[in-house]
Coordinates of C-alpha atoms in Angstrom, one line a residue:
X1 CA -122.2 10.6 18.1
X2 CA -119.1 8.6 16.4
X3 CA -118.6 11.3 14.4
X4 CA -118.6 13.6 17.1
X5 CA -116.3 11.4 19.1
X6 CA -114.2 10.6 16.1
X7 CA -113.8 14.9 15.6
X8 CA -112.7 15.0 19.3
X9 CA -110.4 12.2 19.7
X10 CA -108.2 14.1 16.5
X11 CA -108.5 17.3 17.8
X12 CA -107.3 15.9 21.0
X13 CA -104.0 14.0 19.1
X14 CA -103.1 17.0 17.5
X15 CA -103.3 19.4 19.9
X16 CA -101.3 16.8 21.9
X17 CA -98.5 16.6 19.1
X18 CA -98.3 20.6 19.4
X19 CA -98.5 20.2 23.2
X20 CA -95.0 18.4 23.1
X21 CA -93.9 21.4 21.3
X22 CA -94.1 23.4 24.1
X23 CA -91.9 24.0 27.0
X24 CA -93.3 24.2 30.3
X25 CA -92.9 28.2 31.8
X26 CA -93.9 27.0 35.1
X27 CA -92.4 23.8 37.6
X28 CA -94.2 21.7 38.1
X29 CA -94.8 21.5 42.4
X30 CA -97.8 19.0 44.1
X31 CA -99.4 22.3 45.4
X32 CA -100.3 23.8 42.0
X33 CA -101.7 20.4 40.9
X34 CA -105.1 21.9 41.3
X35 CA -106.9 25.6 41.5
X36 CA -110.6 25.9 42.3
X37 CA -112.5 28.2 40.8
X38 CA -116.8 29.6 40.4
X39 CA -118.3 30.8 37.2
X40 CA -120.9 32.4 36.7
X41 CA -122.4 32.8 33.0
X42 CA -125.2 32.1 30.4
X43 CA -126.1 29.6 27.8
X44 CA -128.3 30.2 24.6
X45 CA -130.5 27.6 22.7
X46 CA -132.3 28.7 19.1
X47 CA -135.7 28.4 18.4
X48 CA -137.4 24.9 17.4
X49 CA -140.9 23.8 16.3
X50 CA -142.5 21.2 17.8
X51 CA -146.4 19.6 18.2
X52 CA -148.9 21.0 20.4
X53 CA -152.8 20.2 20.5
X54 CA -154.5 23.1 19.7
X55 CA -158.5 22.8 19.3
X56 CA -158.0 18.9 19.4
X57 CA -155.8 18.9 16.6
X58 CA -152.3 18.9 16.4
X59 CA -150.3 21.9 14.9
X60 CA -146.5 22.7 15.2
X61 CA -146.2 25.7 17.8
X62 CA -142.9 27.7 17.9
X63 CA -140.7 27.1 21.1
X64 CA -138.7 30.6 21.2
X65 CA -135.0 30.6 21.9
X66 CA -133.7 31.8 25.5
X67 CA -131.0 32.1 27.8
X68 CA -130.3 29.7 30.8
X69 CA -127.8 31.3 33.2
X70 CA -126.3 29.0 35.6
X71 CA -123.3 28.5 37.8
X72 CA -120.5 26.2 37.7
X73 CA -118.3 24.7 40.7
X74 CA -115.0 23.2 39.3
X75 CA -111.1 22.9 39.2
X76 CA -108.2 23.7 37.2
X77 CA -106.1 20.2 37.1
X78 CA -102.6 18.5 36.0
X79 CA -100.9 22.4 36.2
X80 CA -103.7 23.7 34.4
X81 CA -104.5 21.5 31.4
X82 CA -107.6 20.0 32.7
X83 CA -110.9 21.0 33.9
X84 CA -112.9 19.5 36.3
X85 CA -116.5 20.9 37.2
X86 CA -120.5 20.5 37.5
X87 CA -123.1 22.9 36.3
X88 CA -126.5 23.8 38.7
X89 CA -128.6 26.0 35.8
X90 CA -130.5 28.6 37.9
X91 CA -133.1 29.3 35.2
X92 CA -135.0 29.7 31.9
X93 CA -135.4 33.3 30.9
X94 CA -137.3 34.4 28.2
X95 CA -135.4 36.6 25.4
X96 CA -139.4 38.5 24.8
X97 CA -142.8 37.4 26.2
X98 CA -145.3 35.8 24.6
X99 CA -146.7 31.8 24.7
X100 CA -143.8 30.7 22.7
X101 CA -141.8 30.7 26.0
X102 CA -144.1 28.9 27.7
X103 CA -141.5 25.5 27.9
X104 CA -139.0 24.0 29.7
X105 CA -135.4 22.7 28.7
X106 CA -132.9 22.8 31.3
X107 CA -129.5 21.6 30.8
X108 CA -127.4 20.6 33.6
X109 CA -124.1 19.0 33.9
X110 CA -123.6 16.1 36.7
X111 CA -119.9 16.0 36.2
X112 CA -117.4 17.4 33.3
X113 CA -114.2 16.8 31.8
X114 CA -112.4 19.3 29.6
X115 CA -108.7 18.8 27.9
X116 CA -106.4 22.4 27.5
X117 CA -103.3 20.9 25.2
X118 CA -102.2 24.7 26.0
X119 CA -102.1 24.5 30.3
X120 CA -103.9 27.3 31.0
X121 CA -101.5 30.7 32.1
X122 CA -103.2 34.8 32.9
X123 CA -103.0 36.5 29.4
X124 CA -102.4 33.6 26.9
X125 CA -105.3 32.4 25.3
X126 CA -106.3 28.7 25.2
X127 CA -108.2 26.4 23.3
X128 CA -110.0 23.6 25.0
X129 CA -112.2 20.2 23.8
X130 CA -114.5 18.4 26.5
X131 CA -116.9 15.8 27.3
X132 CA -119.6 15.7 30.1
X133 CA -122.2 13.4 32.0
X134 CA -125.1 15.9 31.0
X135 CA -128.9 15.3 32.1
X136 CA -131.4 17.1 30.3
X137 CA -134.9 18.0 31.1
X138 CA -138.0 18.9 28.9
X139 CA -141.6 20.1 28.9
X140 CA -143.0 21.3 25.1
X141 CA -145.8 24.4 24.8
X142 CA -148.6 22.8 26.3
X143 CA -152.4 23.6 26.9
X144 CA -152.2 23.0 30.0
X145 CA -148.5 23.3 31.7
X146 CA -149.7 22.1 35.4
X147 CA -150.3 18.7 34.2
X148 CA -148.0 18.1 31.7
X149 CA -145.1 15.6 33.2
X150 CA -141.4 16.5 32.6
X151 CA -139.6 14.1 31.0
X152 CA -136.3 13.8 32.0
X153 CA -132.7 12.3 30.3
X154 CA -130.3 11.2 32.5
X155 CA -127.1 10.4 30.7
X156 CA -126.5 12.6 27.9
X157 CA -122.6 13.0 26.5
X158 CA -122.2 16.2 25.4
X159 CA -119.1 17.2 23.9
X160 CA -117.9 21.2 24.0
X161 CA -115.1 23.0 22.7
X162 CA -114.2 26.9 23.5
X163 CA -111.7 29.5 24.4
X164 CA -110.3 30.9 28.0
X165 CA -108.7 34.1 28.0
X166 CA -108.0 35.7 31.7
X167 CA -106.0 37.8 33.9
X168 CA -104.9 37.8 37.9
X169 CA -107.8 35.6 39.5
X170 CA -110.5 36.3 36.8
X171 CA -111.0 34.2 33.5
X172 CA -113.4 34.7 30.4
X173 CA -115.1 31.6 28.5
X174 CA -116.3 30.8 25.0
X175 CA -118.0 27.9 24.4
X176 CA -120.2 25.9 22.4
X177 CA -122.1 23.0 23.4
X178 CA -123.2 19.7 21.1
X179 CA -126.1 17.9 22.7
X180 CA -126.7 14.6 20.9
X181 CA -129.9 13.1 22.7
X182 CA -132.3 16.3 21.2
X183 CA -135.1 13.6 20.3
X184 CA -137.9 12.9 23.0
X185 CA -141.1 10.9 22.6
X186 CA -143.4 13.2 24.9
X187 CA -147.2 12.7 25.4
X188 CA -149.2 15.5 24.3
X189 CA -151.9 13.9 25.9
X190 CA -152.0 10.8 28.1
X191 CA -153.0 8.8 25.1
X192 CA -151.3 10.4 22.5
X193 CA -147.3 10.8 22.0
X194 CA -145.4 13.0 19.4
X195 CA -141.8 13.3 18.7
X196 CA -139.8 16.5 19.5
X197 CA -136.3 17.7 18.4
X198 CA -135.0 20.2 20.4
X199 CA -131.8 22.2 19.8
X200 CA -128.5 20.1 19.6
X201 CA -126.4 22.7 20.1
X202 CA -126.1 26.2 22.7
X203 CA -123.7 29.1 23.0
X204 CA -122.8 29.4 26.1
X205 CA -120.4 32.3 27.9
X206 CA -119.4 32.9 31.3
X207 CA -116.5 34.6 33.8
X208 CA -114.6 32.5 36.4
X209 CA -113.2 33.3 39.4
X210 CA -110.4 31.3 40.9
X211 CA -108.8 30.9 44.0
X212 CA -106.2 28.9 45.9
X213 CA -107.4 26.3 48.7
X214 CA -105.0 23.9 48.5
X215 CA -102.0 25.2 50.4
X216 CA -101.0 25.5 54.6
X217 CA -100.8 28.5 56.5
X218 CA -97.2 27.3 57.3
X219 CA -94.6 27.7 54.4
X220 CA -92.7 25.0 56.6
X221 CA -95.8 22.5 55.9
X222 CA -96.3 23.9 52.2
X223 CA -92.0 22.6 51.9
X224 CA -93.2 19.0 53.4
X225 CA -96.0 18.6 50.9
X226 CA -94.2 19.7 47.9
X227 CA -91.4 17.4 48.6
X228 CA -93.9 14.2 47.9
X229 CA -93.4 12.1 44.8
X230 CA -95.9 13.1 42.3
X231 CA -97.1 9.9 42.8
X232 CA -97.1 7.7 45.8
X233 CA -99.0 5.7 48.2
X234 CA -100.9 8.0 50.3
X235 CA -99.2 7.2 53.4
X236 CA -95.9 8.2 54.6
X237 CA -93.8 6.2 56.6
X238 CA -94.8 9.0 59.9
X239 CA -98.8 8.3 59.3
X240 CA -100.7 7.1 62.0
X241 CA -101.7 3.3 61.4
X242 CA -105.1 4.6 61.1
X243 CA -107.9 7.0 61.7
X244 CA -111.4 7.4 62.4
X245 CA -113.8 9.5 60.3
X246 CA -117.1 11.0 59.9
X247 CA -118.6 12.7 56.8
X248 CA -121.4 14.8 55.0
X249 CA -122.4 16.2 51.7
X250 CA -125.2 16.9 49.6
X251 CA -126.4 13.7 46.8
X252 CA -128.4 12.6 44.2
X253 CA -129.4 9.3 42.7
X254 CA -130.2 8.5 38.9
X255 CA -132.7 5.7 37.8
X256 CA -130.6 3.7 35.2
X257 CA -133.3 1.0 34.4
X258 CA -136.7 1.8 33.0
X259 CA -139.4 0.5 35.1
X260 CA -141.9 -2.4 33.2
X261 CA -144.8 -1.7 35.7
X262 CA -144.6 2.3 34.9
X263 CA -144.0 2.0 30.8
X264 CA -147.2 -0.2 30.9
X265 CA -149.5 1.7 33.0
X266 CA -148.5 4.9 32.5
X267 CA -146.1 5.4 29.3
X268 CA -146.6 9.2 29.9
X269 CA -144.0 9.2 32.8
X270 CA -140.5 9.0 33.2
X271 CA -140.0 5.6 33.5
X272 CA -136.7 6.2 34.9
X273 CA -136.9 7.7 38.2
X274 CA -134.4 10.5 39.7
X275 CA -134.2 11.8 43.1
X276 CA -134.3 14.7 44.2
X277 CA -131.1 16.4 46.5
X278 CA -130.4 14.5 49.4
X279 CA -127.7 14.3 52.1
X280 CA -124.9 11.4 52.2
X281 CA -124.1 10.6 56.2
X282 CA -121.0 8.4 56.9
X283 CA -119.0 7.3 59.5
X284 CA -115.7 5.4 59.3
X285 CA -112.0 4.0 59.5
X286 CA -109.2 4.4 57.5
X287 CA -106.2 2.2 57.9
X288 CA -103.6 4.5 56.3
X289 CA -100.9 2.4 56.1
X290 CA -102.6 -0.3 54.3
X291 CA -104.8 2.1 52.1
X292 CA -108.4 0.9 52.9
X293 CA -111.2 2.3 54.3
X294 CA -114.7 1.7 55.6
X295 CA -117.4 3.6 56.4
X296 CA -121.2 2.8 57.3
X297 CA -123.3 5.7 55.3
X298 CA -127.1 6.6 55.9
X299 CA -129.0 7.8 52.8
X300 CA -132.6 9.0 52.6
X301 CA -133.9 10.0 49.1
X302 CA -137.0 10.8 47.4
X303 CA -138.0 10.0 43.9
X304 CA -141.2 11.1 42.0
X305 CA -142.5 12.0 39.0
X306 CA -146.3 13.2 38.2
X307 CA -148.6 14.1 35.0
X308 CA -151.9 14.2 33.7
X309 CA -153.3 13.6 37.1
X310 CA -150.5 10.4 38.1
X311 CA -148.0 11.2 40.2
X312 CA -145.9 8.1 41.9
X313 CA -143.3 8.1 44.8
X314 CA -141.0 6.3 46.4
X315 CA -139.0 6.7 49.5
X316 CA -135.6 4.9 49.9
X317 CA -134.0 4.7 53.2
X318 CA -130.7 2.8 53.3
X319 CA -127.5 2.0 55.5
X320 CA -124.3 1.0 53.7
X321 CA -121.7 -0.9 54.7
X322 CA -118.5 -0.3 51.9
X323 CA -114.9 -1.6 51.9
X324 CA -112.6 0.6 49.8
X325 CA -109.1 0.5 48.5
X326 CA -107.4 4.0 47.9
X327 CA -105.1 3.0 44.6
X328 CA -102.4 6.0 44.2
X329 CA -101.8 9.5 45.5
X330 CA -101.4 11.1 42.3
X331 CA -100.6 15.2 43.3
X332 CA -103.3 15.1 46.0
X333 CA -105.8 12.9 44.0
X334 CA -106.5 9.7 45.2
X335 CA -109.7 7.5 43.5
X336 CA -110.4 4.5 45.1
X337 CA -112.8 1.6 44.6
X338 CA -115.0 -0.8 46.7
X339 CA -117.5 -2.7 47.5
X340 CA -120.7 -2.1 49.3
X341 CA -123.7 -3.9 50.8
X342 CA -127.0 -1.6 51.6
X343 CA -130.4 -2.6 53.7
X344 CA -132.7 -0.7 51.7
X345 CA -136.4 0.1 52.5
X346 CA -138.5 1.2 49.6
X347 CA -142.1 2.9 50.2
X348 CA -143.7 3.2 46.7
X349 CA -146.9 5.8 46.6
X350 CA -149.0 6.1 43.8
X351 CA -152.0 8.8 43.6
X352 CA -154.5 8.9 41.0
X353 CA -157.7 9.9 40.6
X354 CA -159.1 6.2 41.7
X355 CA -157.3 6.5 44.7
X356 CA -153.7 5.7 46.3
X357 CA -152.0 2.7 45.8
X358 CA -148.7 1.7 48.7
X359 CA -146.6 -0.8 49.0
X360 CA -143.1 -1.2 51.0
X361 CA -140.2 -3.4 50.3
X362 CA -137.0 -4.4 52.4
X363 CA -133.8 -6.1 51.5
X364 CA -130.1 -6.2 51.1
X365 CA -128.0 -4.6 47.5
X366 CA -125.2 -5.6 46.8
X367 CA -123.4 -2.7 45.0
X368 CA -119.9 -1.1 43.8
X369 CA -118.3 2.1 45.3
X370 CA -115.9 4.2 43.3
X371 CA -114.4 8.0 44.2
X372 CA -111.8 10.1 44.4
X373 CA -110.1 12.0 47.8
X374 CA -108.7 15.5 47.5
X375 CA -105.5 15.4 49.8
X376 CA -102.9 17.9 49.3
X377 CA -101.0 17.4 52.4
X378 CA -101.6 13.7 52.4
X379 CA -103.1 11.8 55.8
X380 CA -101.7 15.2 57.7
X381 CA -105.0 16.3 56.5
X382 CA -108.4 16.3 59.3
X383 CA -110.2 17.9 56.8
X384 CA -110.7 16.2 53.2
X385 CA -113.0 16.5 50.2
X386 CA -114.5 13.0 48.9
X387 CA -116.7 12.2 46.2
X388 CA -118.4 9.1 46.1
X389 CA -120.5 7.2 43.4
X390 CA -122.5 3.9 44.7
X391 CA -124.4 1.9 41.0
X392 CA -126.7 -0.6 42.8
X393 CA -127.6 -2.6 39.2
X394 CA -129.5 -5.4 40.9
X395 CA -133.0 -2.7 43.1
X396 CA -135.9 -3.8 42.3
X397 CA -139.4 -4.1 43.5
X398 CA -143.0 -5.3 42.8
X399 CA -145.8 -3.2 42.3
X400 CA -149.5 -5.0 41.5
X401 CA -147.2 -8.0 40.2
X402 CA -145.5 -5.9 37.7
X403 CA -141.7 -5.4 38.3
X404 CA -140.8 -2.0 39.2
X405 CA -137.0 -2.1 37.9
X406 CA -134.6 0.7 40.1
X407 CA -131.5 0.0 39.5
X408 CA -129.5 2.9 40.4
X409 CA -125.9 5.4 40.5
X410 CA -125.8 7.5 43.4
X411 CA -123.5 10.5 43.2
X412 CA -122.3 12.2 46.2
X413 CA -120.8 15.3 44.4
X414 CA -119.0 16.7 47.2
X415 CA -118.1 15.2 51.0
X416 CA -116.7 17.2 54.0
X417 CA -114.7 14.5 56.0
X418 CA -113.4 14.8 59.1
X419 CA -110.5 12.9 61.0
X420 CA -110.9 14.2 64.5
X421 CA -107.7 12.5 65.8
X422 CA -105.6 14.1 63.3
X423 CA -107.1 17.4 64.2
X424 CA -106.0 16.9 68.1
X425 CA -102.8 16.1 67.2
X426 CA -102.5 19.3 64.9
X427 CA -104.0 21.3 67.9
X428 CA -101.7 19.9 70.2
X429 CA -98.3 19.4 68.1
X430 CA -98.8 24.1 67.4
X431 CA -99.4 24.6 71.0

C-alpha cells in the first residue's frame, strides 16, 4: 500500500507541475464550482482459486471472473478538476454458467475522491488518479451457500487511475481499480478457516451523464451569487440572524471495533457489525450570522450478521443532540464540525439452534460530528444538501459478561434540508 501511495502522490506532483503549464480556457465563476452527474457502467474482476470442502477434504475450486455493473452518484468539483461520488453495485453477473460462479464479491464505494490535473472540458481527453473509502464484501464457492456467512470489509483504500473523454452532457470512462485488502480468513466450516486471495485489481468502464443543479431560475439571482468571494463566511451582511430547519436522508453505520464476545463464540462471523440502510431525521437551528448550528436527529438502525446456523442482531435507537460550527464558504461548499451527545438503546438478539439469547442496553455517547453543506446561493437557500458523518468510538455493551465492542461512523450520504422561513420570505418577496 506505500508503494501504491508513494506511485500516486508522484503522479499527483507531476501532473500538478504540468497543471501550472496550463492556462485556464474558462473563468472561473461560484456557479460552475460544481456539476452533478449519474453513471452508469460495469466493473470486471479475473478469475482466482481458492479452498472449498469437497467430500470432507479441502481442494482449490475455481472462482470464475465476472462483471458487476453498478451506478454512481457524484460531482464534478473545483471547475472540473475534481471528482466527488459513491458507488451502489447492482449486481454479480456471471460471464458463463456453471458452479464456478456460485460466489459473492461485491465492491462498493462509500465515498471517493478523484484528482484531474487537466480540469475536465467536452472533447479533450483527461487523465485522472483517485482514492476511495471502499467496503468490500465476500462469500467463496461453498457446499452449502444458504449458510455460509458473508464476511464483510469495511474500510478498504483503493486507489484508481483512468481516462474521461466526452461531449455536450455525456462523458465516457476508463478505469482501473487497485484493491489492497484481497486477503480474507473465511471459515469453510464453523471450525475450520482458510485463507482466500481474491483479485486486487478490476477494469471497470462506464458513461456519465451530467447536468446543472446549482444555478436560479433568475439570471438577476445567478449575478448576486456569482458576485461572492470565492471564499467567505457563509453569511452576508443581509442574512437573517437565524433560521429554523428540518431534515432527511437515507444512512448507514459501520462497525469500527471488533467485538470480543463475537470473535470468541463465534469467530465465523463478522465481528464487525454494519447496518443496514436507514433514515437520518433532524430538526434544527442555524444562527447564520455566527455560523453554528444545532439540530436534534432521530436514528433507527439494524445490524446483523448470520452463518452456519448463528445469526445475531441488534437494534439501535438513538436521539442526538449536536453543536456544529460551519468553518468557510468555499464556492458553495461549506464542511463544518461538532460535537454530539446520543441516548442510545441497544436490543442485542442472538438465535441459535439452543435457543435465543436478548439483552437491552441504554446510555449516553458522547461522539464527534463532521460534514459538509452544498450552498450555491449561500443562506438565500430553503433548500440545501448536507452530509453528515457521526464516529461514536466509546458504544459498547455486555453480552453473557463478554464485552460486545460497537464503536461506530455513521454516514448520512445525502440530507434534504429545509429552512421553511427562508422559503416564506422567497414566496412572498416574488409575489
Amino acid at each position: 500500500m506505500k508503494k501504491v501511495s508513494l506511485f500516486l502522490l508522484l503522479s499527483v506532483a507531476l501532473c500538478s507541475t504540468l497543471l501550472g503549464q496550463e492556462t485556464p480556457e474558462a473563468t472561473r465563476q461560484r456557479l460552475d464550482f460544481a456539476r452533478t452527474y449519474f453513471e452508469a457502467g460495469a466493473a470486471y474482476t479475473p478469475s482466482f482459486k481458492g479452498p472449498m470442502i469437497q467430500d470432507g477434504s479441502i481442494t482449490q475450486a475455481t472462482h470464475a471472473g465476472k462483471l458487476h455493473p453498478y451506478l454512481t452518484w457524484g460531482g464534478f468539483h473545483f471547475w472540473g478538476h475534481a471528482e466527488f461520488y459513491v458507488v451502489f453495485p447492482l449486481a454479480n453477473l456471471n460471464i458463463q454458467s456453471g458452479p464456478e460462479h456460485d460466489y459473492l464479491l461485491k465492491h462498493s464505494v462509500v465515498t471517493g475522491a478523484r484528482y484531474l490535473p487537466w480540469a475536465y472540458q467536452p472533447g479533450k481527453l483527461r487523465p485522472y488518479v483517485g482514492l476511495s473509502w471502499s467496503a468490500l464484501d465476500f462469500r467463496p464457492r461453498h457446499a452449502s451457500p444458504e449458510e455460509a456467512p458473508v464476511l464483510i470489509n469495511n474500510f478498504v483504500p483503493a486507489p484508481d487511475a483512468g481516462l474521461l473523454f466526452g461531449q455536450s452532457k455525456w462523458v465516457g470512462r476508463l478505469a482501473v481499480n487497485y484493491l489492497p485488502k484481497n486477503t480474507w480468513e473465511y471459515a469453510v466450516s464453523p471450525t475450520q478457516m482458510e485463507t482466500f486471495r481474491t483479485p486486487s485489481w478490476s477494469l471497470q468502464a462506464g458513461i456519465i451523464y451530467t447536468f446543472e443543479n446549482g444555478k436560479d431560475k433568475d439570471e438577476a439571482v445567478n449575478e448576486r451569487w456569482n458576485s461572492y468571494p470565492r471564499r467567505s463566511k457563509l453569511a452576508t451582511e443581509d442574512s437573517p440572524k437565524g433560521d429554523w430547519f428540518v431534515g432527511i436522508g437515507p444512512s448507514t453505520s459501520f462497525g469500527l471495533q471488533p467485538s470480543a464476545y463475537s470473535q470468541a463464540a463465534y469467530p465465523f462471523l463478522n465481528a464487525q457489525l454494519n447496518s443496514g440502510n436507514y433514515w437520518d431525521i433532524a430538526v434544527g437551528y442555524q444562527w447564520n450570522q455566527a455560523g453554528w448550528f444545532t439540530a436534534l436527529s432521530y436514528r433507527n438502525p439494524t445490524f446483523s450478521t448470520h452463518g452456519y446456523g448463528v445469526q445475531q442482531q441488534v437494534q439501535k435507537t438513538s436521539l442526538a443532540l449536536e453543536l456544529s460550527k460551519i468553518l468557510v464558504d468555499w464556492g458553495g461548499f461549506a464542511p463544518f464540525v461538532g460535537l454530539n451527545l446520543a441516548w442510545d438503546q441497544l436490543d442485542y438478539l442472538e438465535t441459535t439452534e439452543a435457543g435465543t439469547l436478548e439483552t437491552q442496553d441504554r446510555s449516553l455517547q458522547p461522539g464527534l460530528t463532521f460534514g459538509w453543506d452544498i450552498v450555491p446561493g449561500k443562506t438565500d437557500e430553503f433548500f440545501i444538501l448536507r452530509t453528515n458523518l457521526r464516529w461514536y468510538p466509546f458504544s459498547r455493551f455486555e453480552v453473557e459478561g463478554e464485552s460486545f465492542q460497537f464503536a461506530q461512523l455513521e454516514y448520512n450520504l445525502i440530507q434534504a434540508v429545509f429552512y421553511p422561513e427562508r422559503f416564506l420570505k422567497q414566496r412572498k418577496n416574488r409575489r
